[in-house]
mmCIF file of C-alpha atoms in Angstrom:
data_model
loop_
_atom_site.group_PDB
_atom_site.id
_atom_site.type_symbol
_atom_site.label_atom_id
_atom_site.label_comp_id
_atom_site.label_asym_id
_atom_site.label_seq_id
_atom_site.Cartn_x
_atom_site.Cartn_y
_atom_site.Cartn_z
ATOM 1 C CA MET A 142 2.178 -26.911 -12.376
ATOM 2 C CA VAL A 143 -0.464 -25.341 -10.150
ATOM 3 C CA GLU A 144 0.588 -27.653 -7.361
ATOM 4 C CA LYS A 145 4.191 -26.462 -7.609
ATOM 5 C CA LEU A 146 3.131 -22.827 -7.421
ATOM 6 C CA THR A 147 0.931 -23.522 -4.434
ATOM 7 C CA GLU A 148 3.781 -25.230 -2.651
ATOM 8 C CA ARG A 149 6.014 -22.280 -3.428
ATOM 9 C CA ALA A 150 3.433 -19.794 -2.214
ATOM 10 C CA THR A 151 2.838 -21.598 1.073
ATOM 11 C CA ALA A 152 6.472 -22.238 1.866
ATOM 12 C CA GLY A 153 6.313 -19.973 4.899
ATOM 13 C CA ARG A 154 6.619 -16.538 3.385
ATOM 14 C CA THR A 155 3.073 -15.817 2.172
ATOM 15 C CA ARG A 156 1.857 -12.623 3.760
ATOM 16 C CA VAL A 157 -1.517 -12.051 5.315
ATOM 17 C CA GLY A 158 -3.872 -9.978 3.253
ATOM 18 C CA VAL A 159 -1.939 -9.097 0.113
ATOM 19 C CA VAL A 160 -3.652 -6.513 -2.087
ATOM 20 C CA ASP A 161 -2.784 -6.995 -5.756
ATOM 21 C CA ALA A 162 -3.338 -3.790 -7.733
ATOM 22 C CA ASP A 163 -2.930 -5.302 -11.197
ATOM 23 C CA ILE A 164 -4.538 -8.567 -12.329
ATOM 24 C CA HIS A 165 -5.557 -9.068 -15.944
ATOM 25 C CA ASN A 166 -8.748 -10.821 -16.972
ATOM 26 C CA VAL A 167 -9.742 -11.480 -20.570
ATOM 27 C CA PHE A 168 -12.778 -12.723 -22.476
ATOM 28 C CA PRO A 169 -12.675 -16.498 -22.979
ATOM 29 C CA SER A 170 -13.950 -16.130 -26.540
ATOM 30 C CA ARG A 171 -15.597 -13.842 -29.044
ATOM 31 C CA GLU A 172 -18.840 -15.768 -28.486
ATOM 32 C CA VAL A 173 -18.865 -14.777 -24.818
ATOM 33 C CA LEU A 174 -18.265 -11.136 -25.768
ATOM 34 C CA LYS A 175 -21.077 -11.397 -28.296
ATOM 35 C CA SER A 176 -23.493 -12.625 -25.625
ATOM 36 C CA TYR A 177 -23.102 -9.309 -23.776
ATOM 37 C CA LEU A 178 -23.766 -7.160 -26.844
ATOM 38 C CA PRO A 179 -27.179 -6.024 -28.141
ATOM 39 C CA SER A 180 -28.196 -7.436 -31.524
ATOM 40 C CA ARG A 181 -27.106 -4.316 -33.423
ATOM 41 C CA TRP A 182 -23.540 -4.670 -32.174
ATOM 42 C CA GLN A 183 -23.546 -8.459 -32.458
ATOM 43 C CA ARG A 184 -24.051 -7.922 -36.190
ATOM 44 C CA HIS A 185 -21.238 -5.369 -36.160
ATOM 45 C CA LEU A 186 -18.909 -7.868 -34.494
ATOM 46 C CA GLU A 187 -19.835 -10.558 -37.034
ATOM 47 C CA THR A 188 -19.654 -8.446 -40.166
ATOM 48 C CA ILE A 189 -17.061 -5.762 -39.414
ATOM 49 C CA GLY A 190 -15.302 -6.561 -36.162
ATOM 50 C CA PRO A 191 -12.827 -4.464 -34.212
ATOM 51 C CA ARG A 192 -10.862 -1.860 -36.128
ATOM 52 C CA GLY A 193 -8.031 -0.050 -34.425
ATOM 53 C CA HIS A 194 -4.660 1.499 -35.086
ATOM 54 C CA ASP A 195 -2.689 -1.581 -34.105
ATOM 55 C CA GLY A 196 -3.171 -4.310 -36.662
ATOM 56 C CA TYR A 197 -1.581 -7.023 -34.580
ATOM 57 C CA MET A 198 -3.828 -6.442 -31.608
ATOM 58 C CA TYR A 199 -6.436 -8.971 -32.700
ATOM 59 C CA ALA A 200 -4.587 -10.807 -35.428
ATOM 60 C CA SER A 201 -1.655 -12.337 -33.571
ATOM 61 C CA THR A 202 0.042 -12.804 -30.260
ATOM 62 C CA LYS A 203 1.741 -9.862 -28.665
ATOM 63 C CA TYR A 204 5.351 -9.695 -27.625
ATOM 64 C CA PRO A 205 7.264 -11.701 -26.758
ATOM 65 C CA LYS A 206 6.526 -14.406 -29.302
ATOM 66 C CA VAL A 207 7.765 -17.109 -26.988
ATOM 67 C CA SER A 208 5.121 -16.113 -24.482
ATOM 68 C CA ALA A 209 1.800 -16.255 -26.269
ATOM 69 C CA ALA A 210 -0.831 -13.818 -25.004
ATOM 70 C CA THR A 211 2.048 -12.246 -22.989
ATOM 71 C CA ALA A 212 1.337 -14.885 -20.368
ATOM 72 C CA ARG A 213 3.319 -17.246 -18.201
ATOM 73 C CA THR A 214 3.490 -20.644 -19.852
ATOM 74 C CA ASP A 215 1.975 -22.195 -16.730
ATOM 75 C CA ALA A 216 -0.937 -19.726 -16.713
ATOM 76 C CA TRP A 217 -2.818 -21.507 -19.485
ATOM 77 C CA PRO A 218 -5.766 -23.198 -17.730
ATOM 78 C CA PRO A 219 -6.391 -26.949 -18.154
ATOM 79 C CA SER A 220 -9.772 -25.937 -19.588
ATOM 80 C CA GLY A 221 -7.957 -24.723 -22.711
ATOM 81 C CA LEU A 222 -9.210 -21.162 -22.242
ATOM 82 C CA PRO A 223 -6.821 -18.207 -22.610
ATOM 83 C CA PRO A 224 -4.774 -17.091 -19.575
ATOM 84 C CA GLY A 225 -6.781 -14.776 -17.346
ATOM 85 C CA SER A 226 -10.159 -16.007 -18.585
ATOM 86 C CA ASP A 227 -10.843 -18.899 -16.211
ATOM 87 C CA LEU A 228 -11.877 -17.626 -12.781
ATOM 88 C CA GLU A 229 -11.608 -21.017 -11.095
ATOM 89 C CA PHE A 230 -8.045 -21.463 -12.319
ATOM 90 C CA MET A 231 -7.112 -17.899 -11.337
ATOM 91 C CA GLN A 232 -8.506 -18.541 -7.847
ATOM 92 C CA GLU A 233 -6.418 -21.672 -7.462
ATOM 93 C CA GLN A 234 -3.210 -20.456 -9.057
ATOM 94 C CA HIS A 235 -3.155 -16.890 -7.776
ATOM 95 C CA LEU A 236 -5.817 -15.660 -5.344
ATOM 96 C CA ASP A 237 -5.735 -18.685 -3.029
ATOM 97 C CA ALA A 238 -2.067 -19.584 -3.525
ATOM 98 C CA PHE A 239 -0.797 -16.142 -2.555
ATOM 99 C CA ASN A 240 -3.536 -15.247 -0.066
ATOM 100 C CA ILE A 241 -4.734 -12.261 -2.099
ATOM 101 C CA GLU A 242 -7.196 -10.415 0.125
ATOM 102 C CA TYR A 243 -8.216 -8.016 -2.643
ATOM 103 C CA GLY A 244 -7.317 -8.057 -6.320
ATOM 104 C CA ILE A 245 -8.061 -5.370 -8.865
ATOM 105 C CA LEU A 246 -8.914 -6.525 -12.379
ATOM 106 C CA ASN A 247 -7.601 -4.452 -15.259
ATOM 107 C CA CYS A 248 -9.186 -5.867 -18.392
ATOM 108 C CA PHE A 249 -7.209 -5.270 -21.581
ATOM 109 C CA GLU A 250 -10.025 -5.466 -24.101
ATOM 110 C CA HIS A 251 -8.718 -2.558 -26.136
ATOM 111 C CA VAL A 252 -11.888 -0.570 -26.557
ATOM 112 C CA GLY A 253 -9.927 2.664 -26.196
ATOM 113 C CA HIS A 254 -8.298 2.320 -29.589
ATOM 114 C CA GLU A 255 -11.402 1.517 -31.625
ATOM 115 C CA LEU A 256 -11.895 3.889 -34.551
ATOM 116 C CA ASN A 257 -15.710 3.732 -34.278
ATOM 117 C CA ASP A 258 -16.665 5.596 -31.090
ATOM 118 C CA GLU A 259 -20.141 4.079 -30.800
ATOM 119 C CA TRP A 260 -18.746 0.565 -31.226
ATOM 120 C CA ALA A 261 -16.089 1.327 -28.603
ATOM 121 C CA ALA A 262 -18.826 2.419 -26.187
ATOM 122 C CA ALA A 263 -20.807 -0.772 -26.885
ATOM 123 C CA MET A 264 -17.681 -2.852 -26.278
ATOM 124 C CA ALA A 265 -17.056 -1.041 -22.990
ATOM 125 C CA ARG A 266 -20.607 -1.726 -21.813
ATOM 126 C CA ALA A 267 -20.228 -5.400 -22.716
ATOM 127 C CA VAL A 268 -16.891 -5.702 -20.905
ATOM 128 C CA ASN A 269 -18.167 -3.998 -17.785
ATOM 129 C CA ASP A 270 -21.388 -6.044 -17.630
ATOM 130 C CA TRP A 271 -19.344 -9.233 -18.146
ATOM 131 C CA GLN A 272 -16.978 -8.250 -15.324
ATOM 132 C CA ILE A 273 -19.912 -7.749 -12.957
ATOM 133 C CA ALA A 274 -21.626 -11.026 -13.874
ATOM 134 C CA GLU A 275 -18.622 -13.326 -14.268
ATOM 135 C CA TRP A 276 -16.045 -11.916 -11.852
ATOM 136 C CA LEU A 277 -17.240 -9.386 -9.276
ATOM 137 C CA GLU A 278 -20.370 -11.309 -8.313
ATOM 138 C CA LYS A 279 -18.521 -14.632 -8.149
ATOM 139 C CA ASP A 280 -15.563 -13.752 -5.920
ATOM 140 C CA GLU A 281 -15.844 -11.178 -3.153
ATOM 141 C CA ARG A 282 -12.075 -10.623 -3.179
ATOM 142 C CA LEU A 283 -12.183 -9.083 -6.619
ATOM 143 C CA ARG A 284 -12.655 -5.450 -7.587
ATOM 144 C CA ALA A 285 -12.305 -4.022 -11.082
ATOM 145 C CA SER A 286 -11.523 -1.020 -13.228
ATOM 146 C CA ILE A 287 -14.256 0.360 -15.463
ATOM 147 C CA VAL A 288 -13.281 0.004 -19.122
ATOM 148 C CA VAL A 289 -14.167 3.149 -21.081
ATOM 149 C CA PRO A 290 -13.842 4.460 -24.672
ATOM 150 C CA PHE A 291 -11.456 7.112 -23.397
ATOM 151 C CA GLU A 292 -10.757 8.861 -26.694
ATOM 152 C CA ASN A 293 -14.368 10.069 -26.561
ATOM 153 C CA ALA A 294 -14.615 11.534 -23.063
ATOM 154 C CA GLU A 295 -18.353 12.178 -23.328
ATOM 155 C CA LEU A 296 -19.094 8.502 -24.024
ATOM 156 C CA ALA A 297 -16.551 7.466 -21.402
ATOM 157 C CA ALA A 298 -18.277 9.644 -18.804
ATOM 158 C CA GLU A 299 -21.644 8.093 -19.725
ATOM 159 C CA GLU A 300 -20.230 4.637 -19.007
ATOM 160 C CA ILE A 301 -18.815 5.801 -15.672
ATOM 161 C CA GLU A 302 -22.244 7.187 -14.783
ATOM 162 C CA ARG A 303 -23.858 3.865 -15.783
ATOM 163 C CA VAL A 304 -21.764 1.526 -13.633
ATOM 164 C CA GLY A 305 -19.748 3.851 -11.390
ATOM 165 C CA ASP A 306 -21.830 3.178 -8.303
ATOM 166 C CA HIS A 307 -21.454 -0.599 -8.473
ATOM 167 C CA PRO A 308 -19.525 -1.597 -5.319
ATOM 168 C CA GLY A 309 -17.166 -3.801 -7.327
ATOM 169 C CA TYR A 310 -15.848 -0.929 -9.383
ATOM 170 C CA VAL A 311 -13.119 1.132 -7.725
ATOM 171 C CA GLN A 312 -11.262 2.625 -10.673
ATOM 172 C CA VAL A 313 -11.504 3.883 -14.264
ATOM 173 C CA LEU A 314 -8.973 2.347 -16.638
ATOM 174 C CA LEU A 315 -6.989 4.503 -19.060
ATOM 175 C CA LEU A 316 -3.920 3.495 -21.064
ATOM 176 C CA THR A 317 -0.755 5.534 -21.381
ATOM 177 C CA ARG A 318 -0.323 5.842 -25.148
ATOM 178 C CA THR A 319 -3.335 7.998 -25.936
ATOM 179 C CA LEU A 320 -3.925 10.173 -28.992
ATOM 180 C CA GLU A 321 -3.200 13.327 -26.963
ATOM 181 C CA PRO A 322 -1.565 13.930 -23.565
ATOM 182 C CA LEU A 323 -4.039 13.047 -20.819
ATOM 183 C CA GLY A 324 -3.864 16.515 -19.301
ATOM 184 C CA ARG A 325 -5.657 18.011 -22.300
ATOM 185 C CA ARG A 326 -9.183 19.273 -21.763
ATOM 186 C CA LYS A 327 -10.688 16.680 -24.122
ATOM 187 C CA TYR A 328 -10.268 14.118 -21.318
ATOM 188 C CA TRP A 329 -11.543 16.234 -18.422
ATOM 189 C CA LYS A 330 -15.093 14.836 -18.474
ATOM 190 C CA ILE A 331 -13.580 11.487 -17.491
ATOM 191 C CA TYR A 332 -11.890 12.987 -14.445
ATOM 192 C CA GLU A 333 -15.023 14.882 -13.493
ATOM 193 C CA ALA A 334 -17.108 11.687 -13.594
ATOM 194 C CA ALA A 335 -14.481 9.652 -11.721
ATOM 195 C CA GLU A 336 -14.186 12.270 -8.999
ATOM 196 C CA ARG A 337 -17.981 12.459 -8.673
ATOM 197 C CA HIS A 338 -18.179 8.693 -8.071
ATOM 198 C CA GLY A 339 -15.153 8.532 -5.784
ATOM 199 C CA LEU A 340 -13.235 6.400 -8.293
ATOM 200 C CA THR A 341 -9.500 6.472 -8.860
ATOM 201 C CA ILE A 342 -8.030 6.756 -12.347
ATOM 202 C CA GLY A 343 -5.824 3.791 -13.239
ATOM 203 C CA MET A 344 -3.332 4.710 -15.970
ATOM 204 C CA HIS A 345 -1.841 1.441 -17.233
ATOM 205 C CA ALA A 346 1.201 1.277 -19.490
ATOM 206 C CA SER A 347 0.097 -0.070 -22.852
ATOM 207 C CA ASN A 348 -0.432 0.748 -26.470
ATOM 208 C CA THR A 349 -3.777 1.404 -28.112
ATOM 209 C CA THR A 350 -3.542 4.168 -30.623
ATOM 210 C CA GLY A 351 -0.587 3.377 -32.851
ATOM 211 C CA VAL A 352 1.616 5.893 -31.027
ATOM 212 C CA PRO A 353 5.226 4.614 -30.796
ATOM 213 C CA PRO A 354 6.585 3.917 -27.324
ATOM 214 C CA THR A 355 9.431 6.401 -27.813
ATOM 215 C CA PRO A 356 9.472 10.046 -28.984
ATOM 216 C CA VAL A 357 11.780 9.019 -31.845
ATOM 217 C CA GLY A 358 9.789 6.168 -33.344
ATOM 218 C CA TRP A 359 9.503 2.417 -33.098
ATOM 219 C CA PRO A 360 12.306 0.358 -31.499
ATOM 220 C CA SER A 361 13.702 -2.767 -33.121
ATOM 221 C CA TYR A 362 13.515 -5.073 -30.134
ATOM 222 C CA TYR A 363 11.038 -6.003 -27.445
ATOM 223 C CA LEU A 364 13.876 -5.546 -24.944
ATOM 224 C CA GLU A 365 13.942 -1.847 -25.844
ATOM 225 C CA GLU A 366 10.177 -1.472 -25.562
ATOM 226 C CA HIS A 367 10.023 -3.227 -22.225
ATOM 227 C CA VAL A 368 12.679 -0.928 -20.779
ATOM 228 C CA ILE A 369 11.207 2.301 -22.138
ATOM 229 C CA VAL A 370 7.649 1.443 -21.157
ATOM 230 C CA SER A 371 7.782 4.192 -18.544
ATOM 231 C CA LEU A 372 8.352 7.020 -21.049
ATOM 232 C CA ALA A 373 4.658 7.376 -21.824
ATOM 233 C CA SER A 374 3.834 7.299 -18.096
ATOM 234 C CA GLN A 375 6.324 10.095 -17.481
ATOM 235 C CA SER A 376 4.863 12.185 -20.300
ATOM 236 C CA GLN A 377 1.341 11.714 -18.954
ATOM 237 C CA VAL A 378 2.302 12.670 -15.402
ATOM 238 C CA ILE A 379 3.944 15.857 -16.676
ATOM 239 C CA SER A 380 0.885 16.664 -18.800
ATOM 240 C CA LEU A 381 -1.595 16.061 -15.992
ATOM 241 C CA ALA A 382 0.398 18.244 -13.605
ATOM 242 C CA CYS A 383 1.151 21.104 -16.020
ATOM 243 C CA GLU A 384 -2.319 21.293 -17.597
ATOM 244 C CA GLY A 385 -3.751 21.842 -14.125
ATOM 245 C CA VAL A 386 -5.814 18.655 -13.852
ATOM 246 C CA PHE A 387 -4.895 18.206 -10.192
ATOM 247 C CA GLU A 388 -5.708 21.849 -9.460
ATOM 248 C CA MET A 389 -9.068 21.567 -11.234
ATOM 249 C CA PHE A 390 -9.972 18.199 -9.647
ATOM 250 C CA PRO A 391 -8.633 18.389 -6.095
ATOM 251 C CA ASP A 392 -10.037 14.978 -5.091
ATOM 252 C CA LEU A 393 -8.724 13.125 -8.133
ATOM 253 C CA ARG A 394 -6.445 10.167 -7.393
ATOM 254 C CA LEU A 395 -4.311 8.692 -10.167
ATOM 255 C CA VAL A 396 -2.561 5.314 -10.117
ATOM 256 C CA SER A 397 0.292 4.849 -12.590
ATOM 257 C CA ILE A 398 0.301 1.112 -13.279
ATOM 258 C CA GLU A 399 3.240 -0.851 -14.700
ATOM 259 C CA GLY A 400 5.264 2.244 -15.471
ATOM 260 C CA GLY A 401 7.927 1.963 -12.749
ATOM 261 C CA PHE A 402 8.607 4.863 -10.412
ATOM 262 C CA ALA A 403 12.360 5.349 -9.820
ATOM 263 C CA TRP A 404 12.176 8.055 -12.510
ATOM 264 C CA LEU A 405 9.778 10.159 -10.424
ATOM 265 C CA PRO A 406 12.267 12.011 -8.141
ATOM 266 C CA PRO A 407 14.436 13.480 -10.969
ATOM 267 C CA LEU A 408 11.294 14.252 -12.973
ATOM 268 C CA MET A 409 9.864 16.240 -10.059
ATOM 269 C CA TRP A 410 13.201 17.981 -9.462
ATOM 270 C CA ARG A 411 13.349 19.076 -13.103
ATOM 271 C CA LEU A 412 9.694 20.159 -13.159
ATOM 272 C CA ASP A 413 10.042 22.286 -10.031
ATOM 273 C CA GLN A 414 13.271 23.889 -11.194
ATOM 274 C CA ASN A 415 11.808 24.898 -14.557
ATOM 275 C CA TRP A 416 8.487 25.955 -13.027
ATOM 276 C CA LYS A 417 10.307 28.604 -10.969
ATOM 277 C CA ARG A 418 11.429 30.308 -14.200
ATOM 278 C CA LEU A 419 8.477 29.568 -16.462
ATOM 279 C CA LYS A 420 5.469 29.737 -14.135
ATOM 280 C CA GLU A 421 4.135 32.844 -15.861
ATOM 281 C CA GLU A 422 3.092 30.464 -18.640
ATOM 282 C CA VAL A 423 1.062 28.284 -16.252
ATOM 283 C CA PRO A 424 -0.620 30.662 -13.772
ATOM 284 C CA HIS A 425 -3.205 27.957 -12.992
ATOM 285 C CA LEU A 426 -0.496 26.119 -11.044
ATOM 286 C CA LYS A 427 -0.535 27.601 -7.553
ATOM 287 C CA ARG A 428 2.209 25.372 -6.190
ATOM 288 C CA PRO A 429 5.338 23.544 -7.433
ATOM 289 C CA PRO A 430 4.362 20.606 -9.683
ATOM 290 C CA SER A 431 5.951 18.089 -7.315
ATOM 291 C CA GLU A 432 3.415 18.972 -4.636
ATOM 292 C CA TYR A 433 0.514 18.067 -6.935
ATOM 293 C CA ILE A 434 2.230 14.850 -7.972
ATOM 294 C CA ARG A 435 2.955 13.724 -4.429
ATOM 295 C CA GLU A 436 -0.648 14.436 -3.413
ATOM 296 C CA HIS A 437 -2.450 12.867 -6.374
ATOM 297 C CA LEU A 438 -0.200 10.123 -7.775
ATOM 298 C CA TRP A 439 0.107 6.506 -6.659
ATOM 299 C CA VAL A 440 2.402 3.971 -8.366
ATOM 300 C CA THR A 441 2.541 0.189 -8.613
ATOM 301 C CA THR A 442 5.524 -2.076 -8.157
ATOM 302 C CA GLN A 443 5.563 -4.305 -11.223
ATOM 303 C CA PRO A 444 7.953 -3.930 -13.004
ATOM 304 C CA ILE A 445 9.859 -2.424 -10.104
ATOM 305 C CA GLU A 446 13.357 -1.137 -10.818
ATOM 306 C CA GLU A 447 15.936 -3.625 -9.560
ATOM 307 C CA PRO A 448 19.404 -2.038 -9.183
ATOM 308 C CA ALA A 449 22.415 -4.214 -8.396
ATOM 309 C CA ASP A 450 22.564 -2.580 -4.974
ATOM 310 C CA PRO A 451 19.070 -2.868 -3.408
ATOM 311 C CA ASN A 452 19.835 0.176 -1.271
ATOM 312 C CA HIS A 453 19.607 2.315 -4.391
ATOM 313 C CA LEU A 454 15.933 1.375 -4.766
ATOM 314 C CA LEU A 455 15.310 2.343 -1.158
ATOM 315 C CA GLN A 456 16.997 5.665 -1.867
ATOM 316 C CA ALA A 457 14.700 6.221 -4.848
ATOM 317 C CA ILE A 458 11.679 5.549 -2.627
ATOM 318 C CA GLU A 459 13.055 7.992 -0.064
ATOM 319 C CA HIS A 460 13.539 10.645 -2.753
ATOM 320 C CA PHE A 461 9.978 10.052 -3.987
ATOM 321 C CA GLY A 462 8.933 11.169 -0.524
ATOM 322 C CA ALA A 463 5.642 9.267 -0.578
ATOM 323 C CA ASP A 464 6.098 5.643 0.454
ATOM 324 C CA ASP A 465 2.406 5.622 1.325
ATOM 325 C CA LYS A 466 1.680 5.888 -2.416
ATOM 326 C CA ILE A 467 3.320 2.623 -3.557
ATOM 327 C CA LEU A 468 1.059 -0.372 -4.251
ATOM 328 C CA PHE A 469 2.029 -3.991 -4.805
ATOM 329 C CA ALA A 470 1.116 -5.377 -8.239
ATOM 330 C CA SER A 471 1.765 -8.866 -9.612
ATOM 331 C CA ASP A 472 0.672 -8.361 -13.237
ATOM 332 C CA TYR A 473 -0.822 -11.882 -13.195
ATOM 333 C CA PRO A 474 -0.913 -13.815 -15.542
ATOM 334 C CA HIS A 475 1.653 -12.032 -17.694
ATOM 335 C CA TRP A 476 5.119 -13.434 -18.304
ATOM 336 C CA ASP A 477 6.879 -10.829 -16.134
ATOM 337 C CA PHE A 478 4.597 -11.589 -13.167
ATOM 338 C CA ASP A 479 5.972 -10.707 -9.720
ATOM 339 C CA ASP A 480 5.694 -13.430 -7.109
ATOM 340 C CA PRO A 481 4.587 -11.787 -3.813
ATOM 341 C CA ASN A 482 7.026 -14.024 -1.946
ATOM 342 C CA ARG A 483 10.008 -12.909 -3.990
ATOM 343 C CA ALA A 484 9.319 -9.290 -4.858
ATOM 344 C CA PHE A 485 11.500 -6.457 -3.521
ATOM 345 C CA PRO A 486 14.950 -6.418 -1.934
ATOM 346 C CA PRO A 487 15.316 -8.813 0.979
ATOM 347 C CA ARG A 488 16.499 -5.977 3.194
ATOM 348 C CA MET A 489 13.486 -3.748 2.614
ATOM 349 C CA PRO A 490 12.132 -2.646 6.030
ATOM 350 C CA LYS A 491 9.236 -4.810 7.214
ATOM 351 C CA GLU A 492 7.010 -1.819 7.918
ATOM 352 C CA LEU A 493 7.535 -0.499 4.398
ATOM 353 C CA LYS A 494 6.752 -3.913 2.911
ATOM 354 C CA ARG A 495 3.572 -4.107 4.975
ATOM 355 C CA ARG A 496 2.413 -0.755 3.656
ATOM 356 C CA ILE A 497 3.245 -1.655 0.050
ATOM 357 C CA PHE A 498 1.674 -5.117 0.169
ATOM 358 C CA SER A 499 -1.525 -4.086 1.901
ATOM 359 C CA GLU A 500 -2.108 -0.875 3.805
ATOM 360 C CA ASN A 501 -1.497 1.674 1.059
ATOM 361 C CA ALA A 502 -3.994 0.042 -1.307
ATOM 362 C CA LYS A 503 -6.585 -0.505 1.426
ATOM 363 C CA LYS A 504 -6.428 3.155 2.345
ATOM 364 C CA LEU A 505 -6.557 4.351 -1.280
ATOM 365 C CA TYR A 506 -9.485 2.154 -2.334
ATOM 366 C CA GLY A 507 -11.300 2.083 0.997
ATOM 367 C CA PHE A 508 -10.993 -1.693 1.357
ATOM 368 C CA GLY A 509 -12.151 -2.987 4.701
ATOM 369 C CA GLN A 510 -14.333 0.036 5.275
ATOM 370 C CA GLU A 511 -18.101 0.068 4.927
ATOM 371 C CA GLY A 512 -18.892 -0.218 1.225
ATOM 372 C CA GLY A 513 -15.203 -0.755 0.357
#
């Protein structure tokens, strides 16, 4: 299977220096996680274990059921380890096969939803130390997001202070379905710490806190959830802009991951139009909301909107008005992975593809520069 993918990747269309903004790595086993915990929390793991809002998170596979661990069927390593846990296999199947120059790891150990804040902080420390030892120090192409217990911003900021200066860490990972909108002041210590360390905020679409994916409750089908995944991203962007986060933290850079982006132009149009009439309520906003969004927000491509007429996607990018803020993401090893050789409309301008596949991410994260 790996051989077939390699052949496909080297069939003449592999680009030089692809930057992949969304790769998922996972712990190979609970025993490995345990080895990175102090004895107090090893006992906690053995006797109590994780406790969150989503019962299925640890007890069963996620959607879709036909794709265990949400992974491609060919992404299960020969070693028998879970997809995304075997570095050697990931190197062969993804990093080498698609000539990934830099890849950013977004680890989905769901520490953010843990009900015990101290345990969540211990989990975050274990995940981040494991990423340094087993990933960042073993492959110079890899960078990673810092996993934090984001519902307790004080503990999250402590973790950013602890590992934020490690050269392998370029981002702080938040998830979209939080207990409160991310613009609220309870989260500001995270932004302050990220800005101080020159880290971006990665806001990945996912569930952690039992909040439904829609404002009207839980959908019946995975098809519904996969289509409406962007709703939480939209809500968070509005919150961050209207609460004044981008005014308060002028150097903050936010990457919306796996939330799509064709919805951004009409969202900004609506925000600006209503701001003109209601700005007395938000005097902390000195400019139209769209200006803050265009300055501070980056987006990733997977799952990119794919209209029947590819020109409509190009129009959406034009309306976004910031094609320097779009980053390629594969979502490896998940089932809806985007192959770098087949992503995007065939008629997308070469210069735009070059920026999306490489230059935009290198500029955002400082790759290729001293210390990048």
